[in-house]
XYZ file of C-alpha atoms in Angstrom:
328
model
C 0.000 0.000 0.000
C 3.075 2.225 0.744
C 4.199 1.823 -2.275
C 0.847 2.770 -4.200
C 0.594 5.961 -2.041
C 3.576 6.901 -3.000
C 3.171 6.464 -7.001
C -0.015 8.118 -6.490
C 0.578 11.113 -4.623
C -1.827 10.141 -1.846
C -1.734 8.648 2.034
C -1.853 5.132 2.502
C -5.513 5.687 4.376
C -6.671 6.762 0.995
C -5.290 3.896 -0.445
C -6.797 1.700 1.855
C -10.646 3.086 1.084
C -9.948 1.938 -2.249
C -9.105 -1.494 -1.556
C -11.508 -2.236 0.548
C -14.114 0.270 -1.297
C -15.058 2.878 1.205
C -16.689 5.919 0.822
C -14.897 9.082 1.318
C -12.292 8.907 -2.517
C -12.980 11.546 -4.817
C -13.596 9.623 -8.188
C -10.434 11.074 -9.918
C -8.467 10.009 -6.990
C -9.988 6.867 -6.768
C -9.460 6.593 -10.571
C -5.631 7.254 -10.060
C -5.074 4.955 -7.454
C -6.671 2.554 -9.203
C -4.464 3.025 -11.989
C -1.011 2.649 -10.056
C -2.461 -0.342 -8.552
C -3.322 -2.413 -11.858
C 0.218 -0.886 -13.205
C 1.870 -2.775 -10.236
C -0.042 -5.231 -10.133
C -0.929 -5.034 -6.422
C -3.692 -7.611 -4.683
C -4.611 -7.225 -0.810
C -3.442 -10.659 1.553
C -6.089 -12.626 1.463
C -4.826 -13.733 4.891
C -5.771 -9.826 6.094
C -8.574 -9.769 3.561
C -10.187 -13.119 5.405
C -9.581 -11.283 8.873
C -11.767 -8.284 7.840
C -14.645 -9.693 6.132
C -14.117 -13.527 7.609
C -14.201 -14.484 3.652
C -11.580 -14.683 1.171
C -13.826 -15.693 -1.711
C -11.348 -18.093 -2.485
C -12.524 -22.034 -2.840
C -9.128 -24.874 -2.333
C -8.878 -27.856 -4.231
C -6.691 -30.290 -2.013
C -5.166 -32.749 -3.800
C -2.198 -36.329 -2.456
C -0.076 -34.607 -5.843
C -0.523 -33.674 -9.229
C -1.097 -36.266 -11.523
C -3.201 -37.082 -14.223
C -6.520 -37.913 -12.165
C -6.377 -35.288 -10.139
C -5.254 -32.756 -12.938
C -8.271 -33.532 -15.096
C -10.422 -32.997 -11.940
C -8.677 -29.331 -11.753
C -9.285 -28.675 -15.305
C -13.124 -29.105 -14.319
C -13.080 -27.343 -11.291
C -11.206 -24.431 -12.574
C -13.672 -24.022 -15.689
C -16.912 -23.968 -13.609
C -15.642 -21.366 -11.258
C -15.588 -18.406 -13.175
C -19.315 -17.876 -13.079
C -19.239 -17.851 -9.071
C -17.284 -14.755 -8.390
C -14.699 -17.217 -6.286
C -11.073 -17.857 -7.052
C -9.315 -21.271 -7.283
C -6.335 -22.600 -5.147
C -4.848 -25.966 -6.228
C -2.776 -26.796 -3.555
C -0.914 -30.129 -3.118
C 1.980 -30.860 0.258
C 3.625 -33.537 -1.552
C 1.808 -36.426 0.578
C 3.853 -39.389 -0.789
C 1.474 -39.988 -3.754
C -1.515 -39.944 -1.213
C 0.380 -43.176 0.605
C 0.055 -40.802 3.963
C -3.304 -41.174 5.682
C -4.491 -38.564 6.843
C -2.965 -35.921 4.291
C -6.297 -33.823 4.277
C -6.727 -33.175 7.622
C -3.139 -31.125 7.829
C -4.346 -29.015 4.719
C -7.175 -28.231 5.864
C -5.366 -27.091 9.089
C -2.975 -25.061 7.261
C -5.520 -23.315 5.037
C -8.471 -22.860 6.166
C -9.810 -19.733 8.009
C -7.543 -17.504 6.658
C -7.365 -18.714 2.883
C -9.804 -20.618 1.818
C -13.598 -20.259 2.910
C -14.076 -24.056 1.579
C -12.261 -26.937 -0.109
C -13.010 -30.065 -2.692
C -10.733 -33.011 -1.483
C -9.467 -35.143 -4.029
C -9.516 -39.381 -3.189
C -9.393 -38.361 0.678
C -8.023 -41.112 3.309
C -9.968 -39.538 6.403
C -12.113 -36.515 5.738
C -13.127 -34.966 9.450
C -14.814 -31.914 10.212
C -13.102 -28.509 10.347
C -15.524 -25.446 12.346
C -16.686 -23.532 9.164
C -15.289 -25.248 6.437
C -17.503 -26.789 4.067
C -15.813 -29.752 2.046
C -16.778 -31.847 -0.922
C -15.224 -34.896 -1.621
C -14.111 -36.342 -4.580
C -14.060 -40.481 -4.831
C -13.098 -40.410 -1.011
C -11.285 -43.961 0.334
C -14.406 -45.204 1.874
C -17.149 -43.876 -0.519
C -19.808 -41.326 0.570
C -20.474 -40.899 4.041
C -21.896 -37.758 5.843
C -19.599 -35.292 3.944
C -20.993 -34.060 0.384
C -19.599 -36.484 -2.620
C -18.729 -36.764 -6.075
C -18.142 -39.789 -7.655
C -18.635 -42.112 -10.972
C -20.094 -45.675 -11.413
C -16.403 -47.561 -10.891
C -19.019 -50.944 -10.264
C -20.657 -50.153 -13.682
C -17.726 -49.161 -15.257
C -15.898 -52.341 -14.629
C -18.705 -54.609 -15.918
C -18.545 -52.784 -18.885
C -15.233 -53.111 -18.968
C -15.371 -56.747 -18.673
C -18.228 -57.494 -20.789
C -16.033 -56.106 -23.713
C -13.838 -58.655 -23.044
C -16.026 -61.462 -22.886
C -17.626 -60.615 -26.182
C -14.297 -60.458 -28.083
C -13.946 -63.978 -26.905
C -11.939 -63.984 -24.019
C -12.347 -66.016 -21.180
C -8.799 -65.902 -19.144
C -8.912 -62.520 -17.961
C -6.308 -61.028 -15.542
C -7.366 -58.238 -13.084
C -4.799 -55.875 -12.149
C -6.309 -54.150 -9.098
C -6.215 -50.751 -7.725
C -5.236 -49.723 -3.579
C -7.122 -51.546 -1.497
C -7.833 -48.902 1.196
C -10.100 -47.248 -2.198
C -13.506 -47.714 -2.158
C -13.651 -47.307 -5.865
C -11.305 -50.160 -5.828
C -13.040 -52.435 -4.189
C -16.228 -51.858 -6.376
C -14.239 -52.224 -9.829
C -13.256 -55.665 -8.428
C -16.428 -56.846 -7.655
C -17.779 -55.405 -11.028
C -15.386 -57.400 -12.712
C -16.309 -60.435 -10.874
C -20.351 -59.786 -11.081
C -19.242 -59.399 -15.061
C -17.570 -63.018 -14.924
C -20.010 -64.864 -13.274
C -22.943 -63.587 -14.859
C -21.097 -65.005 -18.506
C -20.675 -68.498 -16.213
C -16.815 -67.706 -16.861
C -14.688 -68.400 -13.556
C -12.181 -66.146 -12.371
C -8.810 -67.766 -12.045
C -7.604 -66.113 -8.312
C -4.333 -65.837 -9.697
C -4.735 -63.737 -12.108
C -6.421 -61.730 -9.435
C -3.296 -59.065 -8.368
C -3.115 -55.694 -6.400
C -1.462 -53.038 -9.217
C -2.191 -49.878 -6.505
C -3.412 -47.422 -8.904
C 0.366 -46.761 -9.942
C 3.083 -47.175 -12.698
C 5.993 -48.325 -10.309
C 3.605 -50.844 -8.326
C 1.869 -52.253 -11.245
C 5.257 -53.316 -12.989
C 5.848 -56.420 -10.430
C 1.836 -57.719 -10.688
C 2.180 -57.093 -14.449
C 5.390 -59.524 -14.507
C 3.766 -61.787 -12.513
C 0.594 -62.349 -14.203
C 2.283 -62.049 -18.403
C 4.993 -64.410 -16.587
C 2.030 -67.318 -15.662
C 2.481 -71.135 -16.978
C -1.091 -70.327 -19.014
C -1.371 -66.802 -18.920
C -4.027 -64.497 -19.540
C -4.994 -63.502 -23.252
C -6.711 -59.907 -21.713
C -6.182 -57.710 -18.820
C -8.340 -55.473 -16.822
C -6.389 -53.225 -15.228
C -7.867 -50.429 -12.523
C -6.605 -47.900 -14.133
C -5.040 -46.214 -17.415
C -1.341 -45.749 -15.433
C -1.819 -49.424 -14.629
C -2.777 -50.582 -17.810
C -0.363 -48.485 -19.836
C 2.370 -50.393 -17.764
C 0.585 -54.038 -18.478
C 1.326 -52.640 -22.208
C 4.885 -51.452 -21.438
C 5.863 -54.851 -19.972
C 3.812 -56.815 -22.243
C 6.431 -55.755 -24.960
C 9.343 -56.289 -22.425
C 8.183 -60.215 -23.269
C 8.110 -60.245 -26.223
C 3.915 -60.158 -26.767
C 2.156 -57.680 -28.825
C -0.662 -55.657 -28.006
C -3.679 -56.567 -29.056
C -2.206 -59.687 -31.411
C -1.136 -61.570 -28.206
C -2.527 -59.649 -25.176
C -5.527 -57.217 -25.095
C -5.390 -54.514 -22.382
C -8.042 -52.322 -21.075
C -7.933 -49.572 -18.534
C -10.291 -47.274 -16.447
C -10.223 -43.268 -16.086
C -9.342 -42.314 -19.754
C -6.914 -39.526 -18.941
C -5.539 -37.556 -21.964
C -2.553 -40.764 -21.594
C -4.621 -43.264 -22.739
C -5.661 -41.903 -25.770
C -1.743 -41.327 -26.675
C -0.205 -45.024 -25.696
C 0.895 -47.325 -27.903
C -0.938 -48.696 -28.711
C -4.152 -46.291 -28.059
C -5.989 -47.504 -24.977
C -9.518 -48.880 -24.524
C -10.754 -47.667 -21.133
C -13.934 -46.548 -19.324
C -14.701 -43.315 -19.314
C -14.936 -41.135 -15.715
C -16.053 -38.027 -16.533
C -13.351 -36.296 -14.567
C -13.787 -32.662 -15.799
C -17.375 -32.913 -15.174
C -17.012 -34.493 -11.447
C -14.412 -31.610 -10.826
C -16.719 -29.153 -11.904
C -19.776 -30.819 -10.209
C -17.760 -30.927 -6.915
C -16.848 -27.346 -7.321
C -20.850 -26.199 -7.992
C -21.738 -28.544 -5.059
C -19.403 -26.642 -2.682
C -20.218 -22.619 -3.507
C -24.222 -24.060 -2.992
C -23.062 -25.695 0.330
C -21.448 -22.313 1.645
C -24.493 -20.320 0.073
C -26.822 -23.030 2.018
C -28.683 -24.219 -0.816
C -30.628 -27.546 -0.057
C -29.352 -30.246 -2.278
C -28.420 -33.649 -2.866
C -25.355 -34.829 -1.233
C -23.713 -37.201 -3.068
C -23.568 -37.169 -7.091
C -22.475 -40.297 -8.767
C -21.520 -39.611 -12.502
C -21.443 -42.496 -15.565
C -19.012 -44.124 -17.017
C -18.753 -45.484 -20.095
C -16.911 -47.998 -23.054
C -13.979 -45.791 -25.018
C -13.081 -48.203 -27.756
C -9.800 -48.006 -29.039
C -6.523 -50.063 -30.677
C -5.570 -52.681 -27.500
C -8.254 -55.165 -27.612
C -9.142 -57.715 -30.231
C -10.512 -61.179 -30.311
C -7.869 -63.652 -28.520
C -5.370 -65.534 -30.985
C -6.082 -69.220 -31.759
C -3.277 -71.238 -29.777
Protein backbone atom coordinates (compact mmCIF):
# COMPACT_ATOMS: atom_id res chain seq x y z
CA UNK A 1 0.00 0.00 0.00
CA UNK A 2 3.07 2.22 0.74
CA UNK A 3 4.20 1.82 -2.27
CA UNK A 4 0.85 2.77 -4.20
CA UNK A 5 0.59 5.96 -2.04
CA UNK A 6 3.58 6.90 -3.00
CA UNK A 7 3.17 6.46 -7.00
CA UNK A 8 -0.02 8.12 -6.49
CA UNK A 9 0.58 11.11 -4.62
CA UNK A 10 -1.83 10.14 -1.85
CA UNK A 11 -1.73 8.65 2.03
CA UNK A 12 -1.85 5.13 2.50
CA UNK A 13 -5.51 5.69 4.38
CA UNK A 14 -6.67 6.76 1.00
CA UNK A 15 -5.29 3.90 -0.45
CA UNK A 16 -6.80 1.70 1.85
CA UNK A 17 -10.65 3.09 1.08
CA UNK A 18 -9.95 1.94 -2.25
CA UNK A 19 -9.11 -1.49 -1.56
CA UNK A 20 -11.51 -2.24 0.55
CA UNK A 21 -14.11 0.27 -1.30
CA UNK A 22 -15.06 2.88 1.21
CA UNK A 23 -16.69 5.92 0.82
CA UNK A 24 -14.90 9.08 1.32
CA UNK A 25 -12.29 8.91 -2.52
CA UNK A 26 -12.98 11.55 -4.82
CA UNK A 27 -13.60 9.62 -8.19
CA UNK A 28 -10.43 11.07 -9.92
CA UNK A 29 -8.47 10.01 -6.99
CA UNK A 30 -9.99 6.87 -6.77
CA UNK A 31 -9.46 6.59 -10.57
CA UNK A 32 -5.63 7.25 -10.06
CA UNK A 33 -5.07 4.95 -7.45
CA UNK A 34 -6.67 2.55 -9.20
CA UNK A 35 -4.46 3.03 -11.99
CA UNK A 36 -1.01 2.65 -10.06
CA UNK A 37 -2.46 -0.34 -8.55
CA UNK A 38 -3.32 -2.41 -11.86
CA UNK A 39 0.22 -0.89 -13.21
CA UNK A 40 1.87 -2.77 -10.24
CA UNK A 41 -0.04 -5.23 -10.13
CA UNK A 42 -0.93 -5.03 -6.42
CA UNK A 43 -3.69 -7.61 -4.68
CA UNK A 44 -4.61 -7.23 -0.81
CA UNK A 45 -3.44 -10.66 1.55
CA UNK A 46 -6.09 -12.63 1.46
CA UNK A 47 -4.83 -13.73 4.89
CA UNK A 48 -5.77 -9.83 6.09
CA UNK A 49 -8.57 -9.77 3.56
CA UNK A 50 -10.19 -13.12 5.41
CA UNK A 51 -9.58 -11.28 8.87
CA UNK A 52 -11.77 -8.28 7.84
CA UNK A 53 -14.65 -9.69 6.13
CA UNK A 54 -14.12 -13.53 7.61
CA UNK A 55 -14.20 -14.48 3.65
CA UNK A 56 -11.58 -14.68 1.17
CA UNK A 57 -13.83 -15.69 -1.71
CA UNK A 58 -11.35 -18.09 -2.48
CA UNK A 59 -12.52 -22.03 -2.84
CA UNK A 60 -9.13 -24.87 -2.33
CA UNK A 61 -8.88 -27.86 -4.23
CA UNK A 62 -6.69 -30.29 -2.01
CA UNK A 63 -5.17 -32.75 -3.80
CA UNK A 64 -2.20 -36.33 -2.46
CA UNK A 65 -0.08 -34.61 -5.84
CA UNK A 66 -0.52 -33.67 -9.23
CA UNK A 67 -1.10 -36.27 -11.52
CA UNK A 68 -3.20 -37.08 -14.22
CA UNK A 69 -6.52 -37.91 -12.16
CA UNK A 70 -6.38 -35.29 -10.14
CA UNK A 71 -5.25 -32.76 -12.94
CA UNK A 72 -8.27 -33.53 -15.10
CA UNK A 73 -10.42 -33.00 -11.94
CA UNK A 74 -8.68 -29.33 -11.75
CA UNK A 75 -9.29 -28.68 -15.31
CA UNK A 76 -13.12 -29.11 -14.32
CA UNK A 77 -13.08 -27.34 -11.29
CA UNK A 78 -11.21 -24.43 -12.57
CA UNK A 79 -13.67 -24.02 -15.69
CA UNK A 80 -16.91 -23.97 -13.61
CA UNK A 81 -15.64 -21.37 -11.26
CA UNK A 82 -15.59 -18.41 -13.18
CA UNK A 83 -19.31 -17.88 -13.08
CA UNK A 84 -19.24 -17.85 -9.07
CA UNK A 85 -17.28 -14.76 -8.39
CA UNK A 86 -14.70 -17.22 -6.29
CA UNK A 87 -11.07 -17.86 -7.05
CA UNK A 88 -9.32 -21.27 -7.28
CA UNK A 89 -6.33 -22.60 -5.15
CA UNK A 90 -4.85 -25.97 -6.23
CA UNK A 91 -2.78 -26.80 -3.56
CA UNK A 92 -0.91 -30.13 -3.12
CA UNK A 93 1.98 -30.86 0.26
CA UNK A 94 3.63 -33.54 -1.55
CA UNK A 95 1.81 -36.43 0.58
CA UNK A 96 3.85 -39.39 -0.79
CA UNK A 97 1.47 -39.99 -3.75
CA UNK A 98 -1.52 -39.94 -1.21
CA UNK A 99 0.38 -43.18 0.61
CA UNK A 100 0.05 -40.80 3.96
CA UNK A 101 -3.30 -41.17 5.68
CA UNK A 102 -4.49 -38.56 6.84
CA UNK A 103 -2.97 -35.92 4.29
CA UNK A 104 -6.30 -33.82 4.28
CA UNK A 105 -6.73 -33.18 7.62
CA UNK A 106 -3.14 -31.13 7.83
CA UNK A 107 -4.35 -29.02 4.72
CA UNK A 108 -7.17 -28.23 5.86
CA UNK A 109 -5.37 -27.09 9.09
CA UNK A 110 -2.98 -25.06 7.26
CA UNK A 111 -5.52 -23.32 5.04
CA UNK A 112 -8.47 -22.86 6.17
CA UNK A 113 -9.81 -19.73 8.01
CA UNK A 114 -7.54 -17.50 6.66
CA UNK A 115 -7.36 -18.71 2.88
CA UNK A 116 -9.80 -20.62 1.82
CA UNK A 117 -13.60 -20.26 2.91
CA UNK A 118 -14.08 -24.06 1.58
CA UNK A 119 -12.26 -26.94 -0.11
CA UNK A 120 -13.01 -30.06 -2.69
CA UNK A 121 -10.73 -33.01 -1.48
CA UNK A 122 -9.47 -35.14 -4.03
CA UNK A 123 -9.52 -39.38 -3.19
CA UNK A 124 -9.39 -38.36 0.68
CA UNK A 125 -8.02 -41.11 3.31
CA UNK A 126 -9.97 -39.54 6.40
CA UNK A 127 -12.11 -36.52 5.74
CA UNK A 128 -13.13 -34.97 9.45
CA UNK A 129 -14.81 -31.91 10.21
CA UNK A 130 -13.10 -28.51 10.35
CA UNK A 131 -15.52 -25.45 12.35
CA UNK A 132 -16.69 -23.53 9.16
CA UNK A 133 -15.29 -25.25 6.44
CA UNK A 134 -17.50 -26.79 4.07
CA UNK A 135 -15.81 -29.75 2.05
CA UNK A 136 -16.78 -31.85 -0.92
CA UNK A 137 -15.22 -34.90 -1.62
CA UNK A 138 -14.11 -36.34 -4.58
CA UNK A 139 -14.06 -40.48 -4.83
CA UNK A 140 -13.10 -40.41 -1.01
CA UNK A 141 -11.29 -43.96 0.33
CA UNK A 142 -14.41 -45.20 1.87
CA UNK A 143 -17.15 -43.88 -0.52
CA UNK A 144 -19.81 -41.33 0.57
CA UNK A 145 -20.47 -40.90 4.04
CA UNK A 146 -21.90 -37.76 5.84
CA UNK A 147 -19.60 -35.29 3.94
CA UNK A 148 -20.99 -34.06 0.38
CA UNK A 149 -19.60 -36.48 -2.62
CA UNK A 150 -18.73 -36.76 -6.07
CA UNK A 151 -18.14 -39.79 -7.65
CA UNK A 152 -18.63 -42.11 -10.97
CA UNK A 153 -20.09 -45.68 -11.41
CA UNK A 154 -16.40 -47.56 -10.89
CA UNK A 155 -19.02 -50.94 -10.26
CA UNK A 156 -20.66 -50.15 -13.68
CA UNK A 157 -17.73 -49.16 -15.26
CA UNK A 158 -15.90 -52.34 -14.63
CA UNK A 159 -18.70 -54.61 -15.92
CA UNK A 160 -18.54 -52.78 -18.89
CA UNK A 161 -15.23 -53.11 -18.97
CA UNK A 162 -15.37 -56.75 -18.67
CA UNK A 163 -18.23 -57.49 -20.79
CA UNK A 164 -16.03 -56.11 -23.71
CA UNK A 165 -13.84 -58.65 -23.04
CA UNK A 166 -16.03 -61.46 -22.89
CA UNK A 167 -17.63 -60.62 -26.18
CA UNK A 168 -14.30 -60.46 -28.08
CA UNK A 169 -13.95 -63.98 -26.90
CA UNK A 170 -11.94 -63.98 -24.02
CA UNK A 171 -12.35 -66.02 -21.18
CA UNK A 172 -8.80 -65.90 -19.14
CA UNK A 173 -8.91 -62.52 -17.96
CA UNK A 174 -6.31 -61.03 -15.54
CA UNK A 175 -7.37 -58.24 -13.08
CA UNK A 176 -4.80 -55.88 -12.15
CA UNK A 177 -6.31 -54.15 -9.10
CA UNK A 178 -6.22 -50.75 -7.72
CA UNK A 179 -5.24 -49.72 -3.58
CA UNK A 180 -7.12 -51.55 -1.50
CA UNK A 181 -7.83 -48.90 1.20
CA UNK A 182 -10.10 -47.25 -2.20
CA UNK A 183 -13.51 -47.71 -2.16
CA UNK A 184 -13.65 -47.31 -5.86
CA UNK A 185 -11.30 -50.16 -5.83
CA UNK A 186 -13.04 -52.43 -4.19
CA UNK A 187 -16.23 -51.86 -6.38
CA UNK A 188 -14.24 -52.22 -9.83
CA UNK A 189 -13.26 -55.66 -8.43
CA UNK A 190 -16.43 -56.85 -7.66
CA UNK A 191 -17.78 -55.40 -11.03
CA UNK A 192 -15.39 -57.40 -12.71
CA UNK A 193 -16.31 -60.44 -10.87
CA UNK A 194 -20.35 -59.79 -11.08
CA UNK A 195 -19.24 -59.40 -15.06
CA UNK A 196 -17.57 -63.02 -14.92
CA UNK A 197 -20.01 -64.86 -13.27
CA UNK A 198 -22.94 -63.59 -14.86
CA UNK A 199 -21.10 -65.01 -18.51
CA UNK A 200 -20.68 -68.50 -16.21
CA UNK A 201 -16.82 -67.71 -16.86
CA UNK A 202 -14.69 -68.40 -13.56
CA UNK A 203 -12.18 -66.15 -12.37
CA UNK A 204 -8.81 -67.77 -12.04
CA UNK A 205 -7.60 -66.11 -8.31
CA UNK A 206 -4.33 -65.84 -9.70
CA UNK A 207 -4.73 -63.74 -12.11
CA UNK A 208 -6.42 -61.73 -9.44
CA UNK A 209 -3.30 -59.07 -8.37
CA UNK A 210 -3.12 -55.69 -6.40
CA UNK A 211 -1.46 -53.04 -9.22
CA UNK A 212 -2.19 -49.88 -6.50
CA UNK A 213 -3.41 -47.42 -8.90
CA UNK A 214 0.37 -46.76 -9.94
CA UNK A 215 3.08 -47.18 -12.70
CA UNK A 216 5.99 -48.32 -10.31
CA UNK A 217 3.61 -50.84 -8.33
CA UNK A 218 1.87 -52.25 -11.25
CA UNK A 219 5.26 -53.32 -12.99
CA UNK A 220 5.85 -56.42 -10.43
CA UNK A 221 1.84 -57.72 -10.69
CA UNK A 222 2.18 -57.09 -14.45
CA UNK A 223 5.39 -59.52 -14.51
CA UNK A 224 3.77 -61.79 -12.51
CA UNK A 225 0.59 -62.35 -14.20
CA UNK A 226 2.28 -62.05 -18.40
CA UNK A 227 4.99 -64.41 -16.59
CA UNK A 228 2.03 -67.32 -15.66
CA UNK A 229 2.48 -71.13 -16.98
CA UNK A 230 -1.09 -70.33 -19.01
CA UNK A 231 -1.37 -66.80 -18.92
CA UNK A 232 -4.03 -64.50 -19.54
CA UNK A 233 -4.99 -63.50 -23.25
CA UNK A 234 -6.71 -59.91 -21.71
CA UNK A 235 -6.18 -57.71 -18.82
CA UNK A 236 -8.34 -55.47 -16.82
CA UNK A 237 -6.39 -53.23 -15.23
CA UNK A 238 -7.87 -50.43 -12.52
CA UNK A 239 -6.61 -47.90 -14.13
CA UNK A 240 -5.04 -46.21 -17.42
CA UNK A 241 -1.34 -45.75 -15.43
CA UNK A 242 -1.82 -49.42 -14.63
CA UNK A 243 -2.78 -50.58 -17.81
CA UNK A 244 -0.36 -48.48 -19.84
CA UNK A 245 2.37 -50.39 -17.76
CA UNK A 246 0.59 -54.04 -18.48
CA UNK A 247 1.33 -52.64 -22.21
CA UNK A 248 4.89 -51.45 -21.44
CA UNK A 249 5.86 -54.85 -19.97
CA UNK A 250 3.81 -56.81 -22.24
CA UNK A 251 6.43 -55.76 -24.96
CA UNK A 252 9.34 -56.29 -22.43
CA UNK A 253 8.18 -60.22 -23.27
CA UNK A 254 8.11 -60.25 -26.22
CA UNK A 255 3.92 -60.16 -26.77
CA UNK A 256 2.16 -57.68 -28.82
CA UNK A 257 -0.66 -55.66 -28.01
CA UNK A 258 -3.68 -56.57 -29.06
CA UNK A 259 -2.21 -59.69 -31.41
CA UNK A 260 -1.14 -61.57 -28.21
CA UNK A 261 -2.53 -59.65 -25.18
CA UNK A 262 -5.53 -57.22 -25.09
CA UNK A 263 -5.39 -54.51 -22.38
CA UNK A 264 -8.04 -52.32 -21.07
CA UNK A 265 -7.93 -49.57 -18.53
CA UNK A 266 -10.29 -47.27 -16.45
CA UNK A 267 -10.22 -43.27 -16.09
CA UNK A 268 -9.34 -42.31 -19.75
CA UNK A 269 -6.91 -39.53 -18.94
CA UNK A 270 -5.54 -37.56 -21.96
CA UNK A 271 -2.55 -40.76 -21.59
CA UNK A 272 -4.62 -43.26 -22.74
CA UNK A 273 -5.66 -41.90 -25.77
CA UNK A 274 -1.74 -41.33 -26.67
CA UNK A 275 -0.21 -45.02 -25.70
CA UNK A 276 0.89 -47.33 -27.90
CA UNK A 277 -0.94 -48.70 -28.71
CA UNK A 278 -4.15 -46.29 -28.06
CA UNK A 279 -5.99 -47.50 -24.98
CA UNK A 280 -9.52 -48.88 -24.52
CA UNK A 281 -10.75 -47.67 -21.13
CA UNK A 282 -13.93 -46.55 -19.32
CA UNK A 283 -14.70 -43.31 -19.31
CA UNK A 284 -14.94 -41.14 -15.71
CA UNK A 285 -16.05 -38.03 -16.53
CA UNK A 286 -13.35 -36.30 -14.57
CA UNK A 287 -13.79 -32.66 -15.80
CA UNK A 288 -17.38 -32.91 -15.17
CA UNK A 289 -17.01 -34.49 -11.45
CA UNK A 290 -14.41 -31.61 -10.83
CA UNK A 291 -16.72 -29.15 -11.90
CA UNK A 292 -19.78 -30.82 -10.21
CA UNK A 293 -17.76 -30.93 -6.92
CA UNK A 294 -16.85 -27.35 -7.32
CA UNK A 295 -20.85 -26.20 -7.99
CA UNK A 296 -21.74 -28.54 -5.06
CA UNK A 297 -19.40 -26.64 -2.68
CA UNK A 298 -20.22 -22.62 -3.51
CA UNK A 299 -24.22 -24.06 -2.99
CA UNK A 300 -23.06 -25.70 0.33
CA UNK A 301 -21.45 -22.31 1.65
CA UNK A 302 -24.49 -20.32 0.07
CA UNK A 303 -26.82 -23.03 2.02
CA UNK A 304 -28.68 -24.22 -0.82
CA UNK A 305 -30.63 -27.55 -0.06
CA UNK A 306 -29.35 -30.25 -2.28
CA UNK A 307 -28.42 -33.65 -2.87
CA UNK A 308 -25.36 -34.83 -1.23
CA UNK A 309 -23.71 -37.20 -3.07
CA UNK A 310 -23.57 -37.17 -7.09
CA UNK A 311 -22.48 -40.30 -8.77
CA UNK A 312 -21.52 -39.61 -12.50
CA UNK A 313 -21.44 -42.50 -15.56
CA UNK A 314 -19.01 -44.12 -17.02
CA UNK A 315 -18.75 -45.48 -20.10
CA UNK A 316 -16.91 -48.00 -23.05
CA UNK A 317 -13.98 -45.79 -25.02
CA UNK A 318 -13.08 -48.20 -27.76
CA UNK A 319 -9.80 -48.01 -29.04
CA UNK A 320 -6.52 -50.06 -30.68
CA UNK A 321 -5.57 -52.68 -27.50
CA UNK A 322 -8.25 -55.17 -27.61
CA UNK A 323 -9.14 -57.71 -30.23
CA UNK A 324 -10.51 -61.18 -30.31
CA UNK A 325 -7.87 -63.65 -28.52
CA UNK A 326 -5.37 -65.53 -30.98
CA UNK A 327 -6.08 -69.22 -31.76
CA UNK A 328 -3.28 -71.24 -29.78
Amino acid sequence: MADVAQIAGVSVATVSKVVNGRYGVAQSTLTRVQEVIDQLGYETSLGARSLRSYRTNVLGILVAEFEPYSTELLKGASGAVGPTGYELLAYSGGGAGGADVGWERRYLSRLSGTLIDGAVIVTPTVVEAVPGVPVVAVDPHTGPSGFPTVDADSFGGAVLATEHLLRLGHRRIGFLGGRPDLESATLRESGFRHAMAAAGVTVDEALVLVGGYRPETADQPAHQLLSEPEPPTAVFAANDLSAIRVMEVARSLGLRVPEDLSVIGFDNVPESAMATPPLTTISQPLQQMGAEALRMLVDLIDGKERSTHSRLPTALVERSSCAPPRTR
